[in-house]
Amino acid sequence: MAEFNPVLVKELRGRMRGPSAFMLLTGYLLLLGLVTLLLYTALADSAGSELNAGQRIGKQLFIVIATVALIEVCVITPALTAGSIVGEKERQTYDLLIASLLSPWQIVWGKLAAALAFALLMIVSVVPLMSLAFLFGGVSLAEVLIALVGLLMTALLYATVGLFWSAIMHSTLGATSFALGSIIVMLLGIPFLAAIFTLIFAQGTTPEWTRSALFIYLSGAFVSIHPFIALGLTETLLNAGDSPFFSVFDPQGANITIPSPWLAYVVLAALFSIVLLWFSVRMLRPEPPIAKQARAT
Amino acid sequence: MTLIVEMRDLTHRYGATLALDHLNVQIPEGAIFGFIGPNGAGKTTTMRILTTLLVPTGGDARVGGFSVLTAPRDVRRLVGFMPDFFGVYDNMKVWEYLDFFGHAYSIPAPRRAGLISDLLELVDLDHKRDDFVMDLSRGMKQRLSLARTMIHDPRLLILDEPASNLDPRARIELRELLKELRALGKTIMISSHILTELAEMCTHIAIIERGRLLAAGDVQTILRSLQPHRTLELRVLTAAERVEPLLRAQPDVLDVRFAVADALAAVPVPSDDQEAAASDEFAAPMPGLAGAAATLSADDEAPAQPTTFLVDYAGDERGMGALLTLLVANGVGISRFAEQSSGLEDIFMQVTKGIVQ
């Protein structure tokens, strides 16, 4: 029987041994549970005897749980991988790995898979909480599945961001700082640029090219790399009765079919992840002939 | 002689710094090869190239016939590397540590279990099998590291400063372990600053400084090449005054010296009235051995104090025998007549003299 990747086995052994993994998972679920409880209390009080109160509570519970879970995945997954490769350098085990028969891809994949396995555990543990929304109604299975796929792709993308910085930096602190920093820049930068763009063109006559299909696709892709915007827009479009897979955009009578933002997000996140993984693997190759700085001999 | 390592014009630059300068070194299979040089000489760079961790800027190195440039994976199969530090994984047990590296070298799981037990027994850590690696002592970690190096049964072990920071007992244990490994047919390339330790176990050495090879080969050949004459040590019990004239008359005797430390040991404790005279004799520059020997033999009636002479001799063993016969025939009482062997430290100091300073 084929064996698992040795790095994956080692990482899982290390991660799941001791109390830290269970404490992290417990804290994560406690926070989600607490938010759910507080939200339910607030919604139940304000709902009164409204006919559709159950559906409204269910929908809002689902959105809040998914959002909090997404925030936690955005923060935790890069932190899981940011120390993975640079940690080997700090523990002075990096050379031993590189000098073994493990390929750089095996090392990177083992590290990523171990982080994703833990992220998957976190995401799966959210499912019972998310399913509470079904008790109230108002949430479709498609919405839940799209949310789970969105969480998974976010975990993949941000884990590779952490891995990339881990392969480049020389300390875990530096790698974690840069990983979280770049994610914050991305999460805040995209809405900021979108808002600036909107403000500029909202003041005068909108140029013709902003209604072209190319611009619509490009701007759609730009905002769809943001998980909160992509998944939030998807939810809005689903509520408006659109298909879970595509929408028809009609700026000036010309019907333009665009993929649902969550689909665009999945594709873009996968592409970015592949590029970041490729760079990470490149960084793990033996030192090239022209080293940038002198090493103590 | 089968060569396991061949370096051909191996060169490496770190920016403007030339770390290795056209290094040509060969290591025969089965040797314990001491790689000696001061800090910054290029030892670690060479070892990193041989373990495929570093790509050289020029030249090539072949391990077991495989080039580090074109067949790094084949080289890795043949090489076990122990760096000068010990990497510790948190929360990992001793057997898991070896299991992980065994897995990393593609050893199938059923074979790994037996292999781990054998290796732990070899390095005397079988009783620590289920302990956490980070709880081991430094010496134990070093032995475990050696077991890890052996996990894929490599033909060549490259050990970078393996004895650094070890206490004397751990050093001795490590040395014995390396001898065992050599008996198993392994070739060992070892760098160390502790030259006396290397001298005891190395069959071959290479001395490098600032990336350049100063000397390489088997220890005895290097010794002979650096020191063309022999140094004989004579411990004389009686008739010491006759030794120097007899020896100097021989054509192959280059020089006769007097072992000063021995002379000091031989000096009787002076009484108050003798102190000034005695101190004069030893404080003044020695005029010659005849004078010194005469001084010591002046008190012939006293119990004989042994005197040691060092003789630089250019002859062969047959000549040495004739020399001994001559001395004995002339009534010189000799308790020791032996060729003095130079240590690795002597070679190192001689070869690197002037460049280090």
XYZ file of C-alpha atoms in Angstrom:
654
model
C 0.000 0.000 0.000
C 1.304 3.427 -0.945
C 2.382 5.515 2.011
C 1.422 9.103 2.686
C 3.896 11.893 2.068
C 6.442 11.656 4.945
C 6.340 15.408 5.566
C 2.550 15.258 5.862
C 2.752 12.387 8.366
C 5.386 14.214 10.410
C 3.451 17.482 10.376
C 0.182 15.856 11.384
C 1.915 13.932 14.162
C 3.500 17.102 15.444
C 0.374 19.229 15.090
C -2.123 16.876 16.655
C 0.153 15.812 19.529
C -0.289 17.903 22.628
C -3.062 20.289 23.591
C -2.408 23.208 21.211
C -4.419 21.915 18.222
C -7.402 21.049 20.386
C -7.227 24.346 22.216
C -7.170 26.240 18.911
C -10.131 24.275 17.591
C -12.056 24.705 20.839
C -11.382 28.452 20.892
C -12.457 28.753 17.273
C -15.734 26.921 17.887
C -16.381 28.721 21.181
C -16.062 32.069 19.442
C -18.376 30.974 16.640
C -20.862 29.492 19.118
C -20.821 32.643 21.228
C -21.439 34.871 18.203
C -24.274 32.563 17.090
C -25.851 32.622 20.542
C -25.637 36.392 20.867
C -26.995 36.894 17.370
C -29.860 34.471 17.945
C -30.739 36.217 21.204
C -30.776 39.607 19.480
C -32.756 38.370 16.461
C -35.281 36.402 18.519
C -36.019 39.450 20.652
C -36.524 41.743 17.681
C -38.498 39.258 15.555
C -41.684 39.291 17.610
C -44.562 37.437 15.996
C -43.540 38.165 12.419
C -44.632 35.424 9.994
C -41.288 35.008 8.238
C -39.245 35.605 11.391
C -37.825 32.045 11.325
C -36.536 32.366 7.790
C -35.041 35.760 8.490
C -33.293 34.463 11.612
C -32.019 31.425 9.699
C -30.640 33.517 6.863
C -28.952 36.011 9.181
C -27.526 33.249 11.365
C -26.093 31.581 8.261
C -24.543 34.802 6.940
C -22.975 35.718 10.273
C -21.638 32.215 10.956
C -20.183 31.987 7.449
C -18.624 35.447 7.787
C -17.058 34.750 11.179
C -15.795 31.365 9.932
C -14.302 33.093 6.880
C -12.554 35.695 9.057
C -11.117 32.958 11.235
C -9.935 30.956 8.213
C -8.321 34.133 6.807
C -6.376 34.599 10.028
C -5.596 31.012 11.044
C -4.577 29.317 7.774
C -1.707 31.665 6.850
C -0.487 31.404 10.424
C -0.505 27.596 10.102
C 1.796 27.637 7.083
C 3.881 30.768 7.722
C 6.134 28.875 10.118
C 6.260 25.647 8.172
C 9.349 26.025 5.962
C 11.121 28.806 7.809
C 10.549 26.758 10.970
C 12.705 24.014 9.442
C 15.464 26.602 8.971
C 15.081 27.802 12.550
C 15.158 24.246 13.887
C 18.177 23.594 11.629
C 16.464 20.660 9.965
C 16.094 22.355 6.579
C 19.395 21.062 5.166
C 18.540 17.548 6.303
C 15.286 17.667 4.332
C 16.872 19.136 1.221
C 19.740 16.626 1.321
C 17.272 13.718 1.535
C 15.491 12.128 -1.404
C 12.430 14.305 -0.805
C 11.731 16.575 -3.746
C 10.961 20.265 -3.095
C 7.423 19.578 -4.287
C 6.998 16.754 -1.756
C 8.158 19.047 1.037
C 5.892 21.917 -0.008
C 2.933 19.654 -0.663
C 3.388 17.871 2.673
C 3.428 21.172 4.529
C 0.432 22.524 2.615
C -1.605 19.336 2.947
C -1.008 19.231 6.713
C -2.173 22.850 7.081
C -5.163 22.228 4.806
C -6.072 19.092 6.737
C -6.284 21.149 9.884
C -8.160 23.937 8.076
C -10.559 21.303 6.750
C -11.100 20.097 10.304
C -12.001 23.647 11.292
C -14.333 24.070 8.334
C -16.067 20.726 8.901
C -16.512 21.596 12.564
C -18.461 24.688 11.480
C -20.994 22.603 9.528
C -23.138 21.663 12.564
C -23.336 25.337 13.543
C -24.182 26.369 9.997
C -26.812 23.668 9.835
C -28.662 25.395 12.670
C -29.856 27.768 9.961
C -31.756 24.868 8.354
C -33.866 24.564 11.506
C -35.186 28.041 10.817
C -35.384 27.727 7.042
C -34.582 30.480 4.569
C -31.241 28.949 3.548
C -30.818 26.723 0.530
C -28.395 23.820 0.250
C -26.648 25.632 -2.643
C -25.872 28.575 -0.359
C -24.348 26.299 2.279
C -22.297 24.373 -0.296
C -21.049 27.589 -1.923
C -20.064 28.914 1.503
C -18.140 25.704 2.259
C -16.378 25.784 -1.120
C -15.547 29.450 -0.517
C -14.096 28.598 2.889
C -12.036 25.767 1.408
C -10.634 27.896 -1.405
C -9.836 30.692 1.044
C -8.008 28.188 3.215
C -6.051 26.986 0.154
C -5.182 30.478 -1.095
C -4.161 31.906 2.248
C -2.277 28.759 3.211
C -0.200 29.138 0.037
C 0.347 32.823 0.838
C 1.747 31.741 4.219
C 3.828 29.021 2.567
C 5.249 31.466 0.029
C 6.438 33.867 2.723
C 7.704 30.941 4.762
C 9.926 29.863 1.855
C 11.289 33.385 1.396
C 11.780 34.708 4.910
C 14.396 33.773 7.502
C 12.251 33.886 10.629
C 8.787 32.655 11.545
C 7.918 36.071 12.942
C 8.859 37.742 9.667
C 6.996 35.160 7.578
C 3.853 35.420 9.739
C 3.971 39.217 9.678
C 4.354 39.353 5.904
C 1.701 36.673 5.338
C -0.901 38.382 7.509
C 0.203 41.792 6.224
C -0.225 40.837 2.571
C -3.640 39.313 3.313
C -4.747 42.460 5.144
C -3.485 44.604 2.256
C -5.431 42.413 -0.173
C -8.617 42.369 1.921
C -8.586 46.125 2.503
C -6.890 47.199 -0.720
C -9.373 45.685 -3.169
C -12.489 47.365 -1.659
C -10.522 50.592 -1.271
C -9.467 50.648 -4.938
C -12.980 49.667 -6.019
C -14.434 52.502 -3.933
C -11.917 55.030 -5.337
C -12.722 53.916 -8.875
C -16.433 54.196 -8.265
C -16.053 57.666 -6.702
C -14.013 58.930 -9.653
C -16.485 57.836 -12.269
C -19.618 58.531 -10.243
C -18.966 62.290 -10.417
C -19.215 62.793 -14.150
C -20.487 60.979 -17.159
C -19.411 57.376 -17.082
C -16.994 56.691 -19.950
C -18.151 54.361 -22.669
C -15.374 51.825 -22.070
C -16.618 51.158 -18.556
C -19.642 49.505 -20.153
C -17.591 47.245 -22.408
C -17.612 43.485 -21.866
C -13.833 43.459 -21.282
C -14.077 46.031 -18.508
C -16.977 44.207 -16.895
C -15.074 40.930 -16.906
C -11.853 42.525 -15.631
C -13.508 44.517 -12.866
C -15.567 41.458 -11.941
C -12.382 39.383 -11.724
C -10.690 42.106 -9.690
C -13.340 42.218 -7.001
C -13.882 38.442 -7.148
C -10.405 37.758 -5.766
C -11.751 39.156 -2.500
C -13.517 36.282 -0.711
C -15.905 38.464 1.262
C -16.969 40.459 -1.807
C -17.198 37.365 -4.044
C -19.238 35.331 -1.588
C -21.307 38.337 -0.496
C -22.162 39.235 -4.096
C -23.061 35.592 -4.771
C -25.438 35.622 -1.831
C -27.019 38.846 -3.102
C -27.416 37.444 -6.612
C -28.900 34.204 -5.259
C -31.398 36.188 -3.217
C -32.255 38.093 -6.380
C -33.132 34.797 -8.020
C -30.041 34.367 -10.200
C -28.531 31.013 -11.038
C -25.816 29.757 -8.645
C -23.426 29.519 -11.619
C -23.940 32.623 -13.758
C -25.694 35.950 -14.025
C -26.738 38.038 -16.957
C -25.475 41.585 -16.792
C -27.276 44.193 -18.871
C -25.453 47.540 -18.865
C -26.890 48.982 -22.110
C -29.148 46.453 -23.643
C -26.256 44.130 -24.481
C -26.721 41.016 -22.415
C -23.394 39.902 -20.971
C -23.269 36.550 -19.193
C -20.830 36.553 -16.332
C -19.927 33.621 -14.097
C -21.177 33.795 -10.550
C -18.580 35.638 -8.377
C -17.955 32.560 -6.249
C -16.982 30.598 -9.387
C -14.627 33.387 -10.458
C -13.195 33.385 -6.944
C -12.605 29.617 -7.028
C -10.781 29.840 -10.379
C -8.699 32.874 -9.396
C -7.832 31.485 -5.969
C -6.731 28.222 -7.599
C -4.585 30.119 -10.127
C -2.954 32.298 -7.476
C -2.352 29.249 -5.303
C -0.608 27.439 -8.165
C 1.630 30.441 -8.851
C 2.529 30.840 -5.173
C 3.214 27.101 -4.844
C 5.463 27.228 -7.894
C 7.509 30.034 -6.357
C 7.681 28.197 -3.033
C 8.975 25.039 -4.728
C 11.564 27.109 -6.627
C 12.825 28.560 -3.364
C 13.456 25.088 -1.946
C 15.933 24.058 -4.610
C 19.623 23.900 -3.661
C 21.381 27.223 -3.534
C 22.131 28.483 -7.051
C 25.719 29.188 -8.092
C 25.457 32.916 -7.531
C 24.493 33.405 -3.923
C 23.551 36.905 -2.981
C 25.361 37.031 0.290
C 28.401 35.404 1.757
C 27.785 32.416 3.954
C 30.073 31.540 6.746
C 32.267 28.706 5.592
C 42.204 1.949 -5.132
C 38.554 2.828 -5.752
C 37.777 6.488 -5.357
C 34.437 7.434 -3.851
C 34.913 11.212 -4.105
C 36.672 13.096 -6.863
C 36.729 16.878 -6.867
C 37.948 18.460 -10.071
C 38.784 22.154 -9.988
C 35.955 22.660 -7.553
C 35.374 26.378 -7.234
C 32.772 28.393 -5.407
C 32.258 32.102 -5.044
C 29.983 33.996 -2.680
C 29.705 37.228 -4.575
C 33.233 38.649 -4.658
C 34.517 36.190 -2.063
C 36.308 33.151 -3.399
C 35.390 30.351 -0.998
C 36.877 27.448 -2.963
C 39.717 27.866 -5.419
C 40.055 25.001 -7.913
C 40.041 22.290 -5.291
C 41.244 18.871 -6.450
C 40.754 16.232 -3.792
C 40.251 12.485 -4.034
C 38.906 10.261 -1.291
C 39.501 6.513 -1.553
C 36.671 4.174 -0.588
C 36.880 2.936 3.001
C 39.032 5.819 4.230
C 38.501 8.013 7.224
C 39.228 11.333 5.617
C 40.043 14.282 7.854
C 39.177 17.627 6.333
C 41.202 20.205 8.162
C 41.409 23.951 7.957
C 40.918 27.074 10.012
C 37.549 28.803 10.220
C 36.485 30.175 6.851
C 38.794 27.825 4.953
C 35.956 26.375 2.863
C 35.350 23.073 4.649
C 31.606 23.520 5.082
C 31.233 24.875 1.543
C 32.939 21.752 0.173
C 30.762 19.501 2.286
C 27.603 21.335 1.220
C 28.571 20.884 -2.418
C 29.203 17.178 -1.892
C 25.780 16.813 -0.257
C 24.172 18.699 -3.192
C 23.011 21.516 -0.920
C 25.079 23.995 -2.884
C 25.760 24.210 -6.601
C 29.418 25.064 -7.280
C 30.259 28.031 -9.473
C 32.986 26.072 -11.211
C 34.411 22.588 -11.550
C 32.663 19.404 -10.575
C 32.594 16.830 -7.824
C 31.704 13.191 -8.330
C 30.509 10.899 -5.594
C 30.528 7.217 -6.437
C 30.899 8.249 -10.073
C 27.838 10.528 -10.038
C 28.222 14.236 -10.629
C 26.742 16.603 -8.063
C 25.765 18.819 -10.988
C 24.003 16.349 -13.246
C 22.910 13.533 -10.912
C 22.260 15.099 -7.492
C 19.597 12.531 -6.611
C 21.996 9.639 -7.184
C 24.594 11.432 -5.074
C 22.079 11.826 -2.236
C 21.491 8.090 -2.186
C 25.197 7.536 -1.564
C 25.781 10.290 0.983
C 24.769 10.581 4.611
C 25.226 14.103 5.935
C 25.593 15.203 9.528
C 25.890 18.996 9.775
C 27.614 20.763 12.642
C 24.288 21.346 14.350
C 21.550 19.032 15.477
C 18.056 19.823 14.215
C 15.345 18.981 16.716
C 11.696 18.506 15.935
C 9.354 19.342 18.775
C 7.027 16.612 19.894
C 8.851 13.874 18.052
C 9.982 10.607 19.557
C 13.334 9.009 18.829
C 11.870 6.225 16.679
C 9.607 8.693 14.872
C 12.621 10.855 14.029
C 14.384 7.939 12.371
C 11.142 6.720 10.804
C 10.578 10.115 9.198
C 14.032 10.252 7.652
C 13.811 6.612 6.618
C 10.566 7.462 4.869
C 12.221 10.541 3.335
C 14.844 8.224 1.828
C 12.084 6.039 0.358
C 12.733 3.060 2.629
C 9.557 0.940 2.741
C 7.701 0.869 6.077
C 8.197 -2.866 6.815
C 11.977 -2.498 6.397
C 12.130 0.696 8.431
C 10.939 -0.929 11.651
C 13.825 -3.420 11.795
C 16.312 -0.860 10.538
C 15.411 1.607 13.278
C 15.934 -1.049 15.960
C 19.320 -2.013 14.489
C 20.500 1.575 14.237
C 19.356 2.447 17.753
C 21.271 -0.567 18.995
C 24.360 0.486 17.034
C 24.376 3.952 18.606
C 23.362 2.561 21.989
C 20.043 4.382 22.148
C 17.665 1.425 22.019
C 16.535 2.183 25.587
C 15.541 5.719 24.483
C 13.350 4.570 21.600
C 10.126 6.125 22.921
C 11.673 9.222 24.488
C 11.192 12.629 22.941
C 14.181 13.782 20.885
C 14.367 17.172 22.569
C 14.781 15.483 25.967
C 17.995 13.677 24.955
C 21.409 14.867 26.098
C 23.701 16.521 23.566
C 25.821 13.401 23.177
C 22.727 11.262 22.674
C 21.383 13.697 20.102
C 24.672 13.495 18.249
C 24.511 9.687 18.254
C 20.917 9.810 17.090
C 22.013 12.183 14.356
C 24.619 9.649 13.303
C 21.938 6.950 13.234
C 19.849 9.228 11.013
C 22.828 9.707 8.732
C 23.050 5.919 8.398
C 19.344 5.317 7.782
C 19.677 4.767 4.022
C 22.928 2.812 4.323
C 25.082 5.396 2.518
C 28.572 4.558 1.280
C 29.928 7.961 2.270
C 29.306 9.719 5.584
C 30.033 13.431 5.634
C 30.340 14.683 9.185
C 30.853 18.386 9.760
C 32.448 19.052 13.146
C 30.686 16.102 14.785
C 32.525 16.422 18.089
C 31.952 20.115 18.635
C 30.313 20.973 21.950
C 30.480 17.395 23.182
C 31.864 16.512 26.588
C 34.958 14.241 26.704
C 32.931 11.103 27.324
C 30.562 11.783 24.429
C 33.568 12.489 22.215
C 35.165 9.177 23.051
C 31.871 7.376 22.421
C 31.514 9.127 19.075
C 35.069 8.242 18.104
C 34.486 4.582 18.937
C 31.285 4.680 16.922
C 33.102 6.072 13.902
C 35.656 3.284 14.143
C 32.789 0.792 14.160
C 31.327 2.436 11.075
C 34.644 2.238 9.287
C 34.789 -1.447 10.155
C 31.396 -1.727 8.447
C 33.050 -0.480 5.260
C 31.831 3.095 5.319
C 33.939 5.930 3.984
C 33.905 8.804 6.446
C 34.728 12.385 5.622
C 35.072 14.346 8.810
C 35.988 17.905 9.621
C 37.103 18.894 13.056
C 39.167 21.452 14.870
C 40.279 18.877 17.390
C 43.315 17.643 15.506
C 44.427 15.136 18.116
C 41.125 13.328 17.658
C 41.456 13.287 13.898
C 45.043 12.075 14.201
C 43.885 9.032 16.091
C 41.405 7.864 13.510
C 42.142 9.403 10.096
C 43.790 7.402 7.368
C 43.825 10.334 4.957
C 43.714 14.086 5.352
C 43.335 17.234 3.332
C 44.354 20.618 4.655
C 42.737 23.659 3.093
C 43.050 27.309 3.789
C 41.169 30.174 2.151
C 39.692 27.706 -0.295
C 43.030 26.400 -1.494
C 44.332 22.902 -0.972
C 47.605 22.917 0.931
C 48.172 19.202 1.357
C 46.230 16.002 0.732
C 46.844 12.300 0.863
C 47.345 9.545 3.362
C 48.713 10.702 6.687
C 52.051 8.841 6.482
C 52.824 10.113 2.974
C 52.129 13.681 3.995
C 54.285 13.254 7.054
C 57.155 11.969 4.948
C 56.767 14.696 2.352
C 56.717 17.432 4.939
C 59.456 16.032 7.062
C 62.084 14.325 4.882
C 64.251 13.277 7.841
C 63.396 11.198 10.865
C 63.658 12.454 14.389
C 65.103 9.887 16.762
C 64.547 10.077 20.466
C 67.357 8.701 22.631
C 67.010 8.306 26.369
C 70.475 7.869 27.788
C 71.155 6.565 31.287
C 74.949 6.553 31.394
C 77.880 8.106 29.510
C 75.700 10.873 28.081
C 78.787 13.006 27.369
C 79.906 10.555 24.676
C 76.671 10.674 22.757
C 76.993 13.945 20.882
C 80.558 13.478 19.554
C 79.715 9.954 18.436
C 76.537 11.023 16.678
C 77.941 14.118 15.019
C 80.654 12.000 13.433
C 78.020 10.065 11.502
C 77.285 11.398 7.972
C 73.481 10.854 8.144
C 73.079 12.717 11.424
C 71.884 16.224 10.590
C 71.496 17.650 14.041
C 71.578 16.638 17.669
C 69.404 18.484 20.126
C 68.934 18.236 23.807
C 65.444 17.793 25.219
C 65.195 20.822 27.488
C 62.137 19.709 29.445
C 63.929 16.505 30.264
C 66.991 18.420 31.348
C 64.950 20.513 33.725
C 63.417 17.393 35.204
C 66.881 15.989 35.649
C 68.255 18.976 37.519
C 68.746 18.229 41.202
C 67.076 20.686 43.534
C 69.850 23.169 44.299
C 70.840 23.932 47.839
C 71.032 27.562 48.886
C 74.758 27.885 48.142
C 74.433 26.056 44.811
C 71.372 27.955 43.608
C 73.185 30.839 41.947
C 75.554 28.616 40.030
C 72.812 26.242 38.887
C 70.567 29.060 37.729
C 73.450 30.524 35.780
C 73.921 27.268 33.933
C 70.296 27.123 32.744
C 69.533 30.802 32.429
C 72.406 31.404 30.060
C 71.936 30.463 26.420
C 73.169 26.949 25.928
C 76.558 27.099 24.307
C 76.168 23.641 22.852
C 75.139 20.195 23.703
C 78.581 19.232 24.780
C 78.411 21.852 27.503
C 74.957 20.822 28.606
C 75.802 17.168 28.601
C 79.008 17.902 30.439
C 77.086 19.856 33.048
C 74.718 16.984 33.598
C 77.387 14.313 33.602
C 79.588 16.255 36.022
C 77.951 14.471 38.892
C 78.674 11.001 37.533
C 78.798 9.418 40.911
C 75.233 10.443 41.730
C 72.411 8.074 40.736
C 72.155 8.251 36.922
C 69.611 10.822 35.674
C 68.315 9.923 32.244
C 69.068 12.419 29.485
C 67.033 12.704 26.313
C 68.517 13.635 22.954
C 66.607 14.418 19.778
C 68.498 13.445 16.661
C 67.549 14.541 13.124
C 68.566 11.581 11.020
C 68.484 11.248 7.230
C 69.370 7.543 7.054
C 67.191 4.465 6.778
C 66.242 1.804 9.306
C 69.398 -0.185 8.679
C 71.417 2.937 9.502
C 69.392 3.409 12.663
C 70.360 -0.080 13.749
C 74.037 0.669 13.078
C 73.762 3.882 15.075
C 72.345 2.036 18.063
C 75.057 -0.602 17.839
C 77.724 2.120 17.739
C 76.395 3.836 20.861
C 76.065 0.616 22.827
C 79.545 -0.504 21.738
C 80.938 2.752 23.130
C 79.411 2.107 26.531
C 76.423 4.413 26.299
C 73.548 3.103 28.411
C 70.327 3.551 26.458
C 66.834 2.924 27.780
C 64.983 4.240 24.741
C 65.839 4.496 21.061
C 62.786 5.309 18.945
C 61.640 7.285 15.966
C 59.545 10.236 17.076
C 56.282 10.481 15.198
C 54.935 13.876 14.183
C 51.311 14.513 14.986
C 48.601 16.045 12.851
C 49.019 19.262 14.776
C 52.646 19.471 13.643
C 51.599 18.956 10.032
C 48.827 21.506 10.331
C 51.067 24.126 11.860
C 53.809 23.485 9.333
C 51.521 23.597 6.308
C 49.441 26.576 7.333
C 52.321 28.524 8.845
C 52.480 32.103 7.623
C 49.133 32.101 5.866
C 47.020 31.856 8.980
C 48.791 34.728 10.683
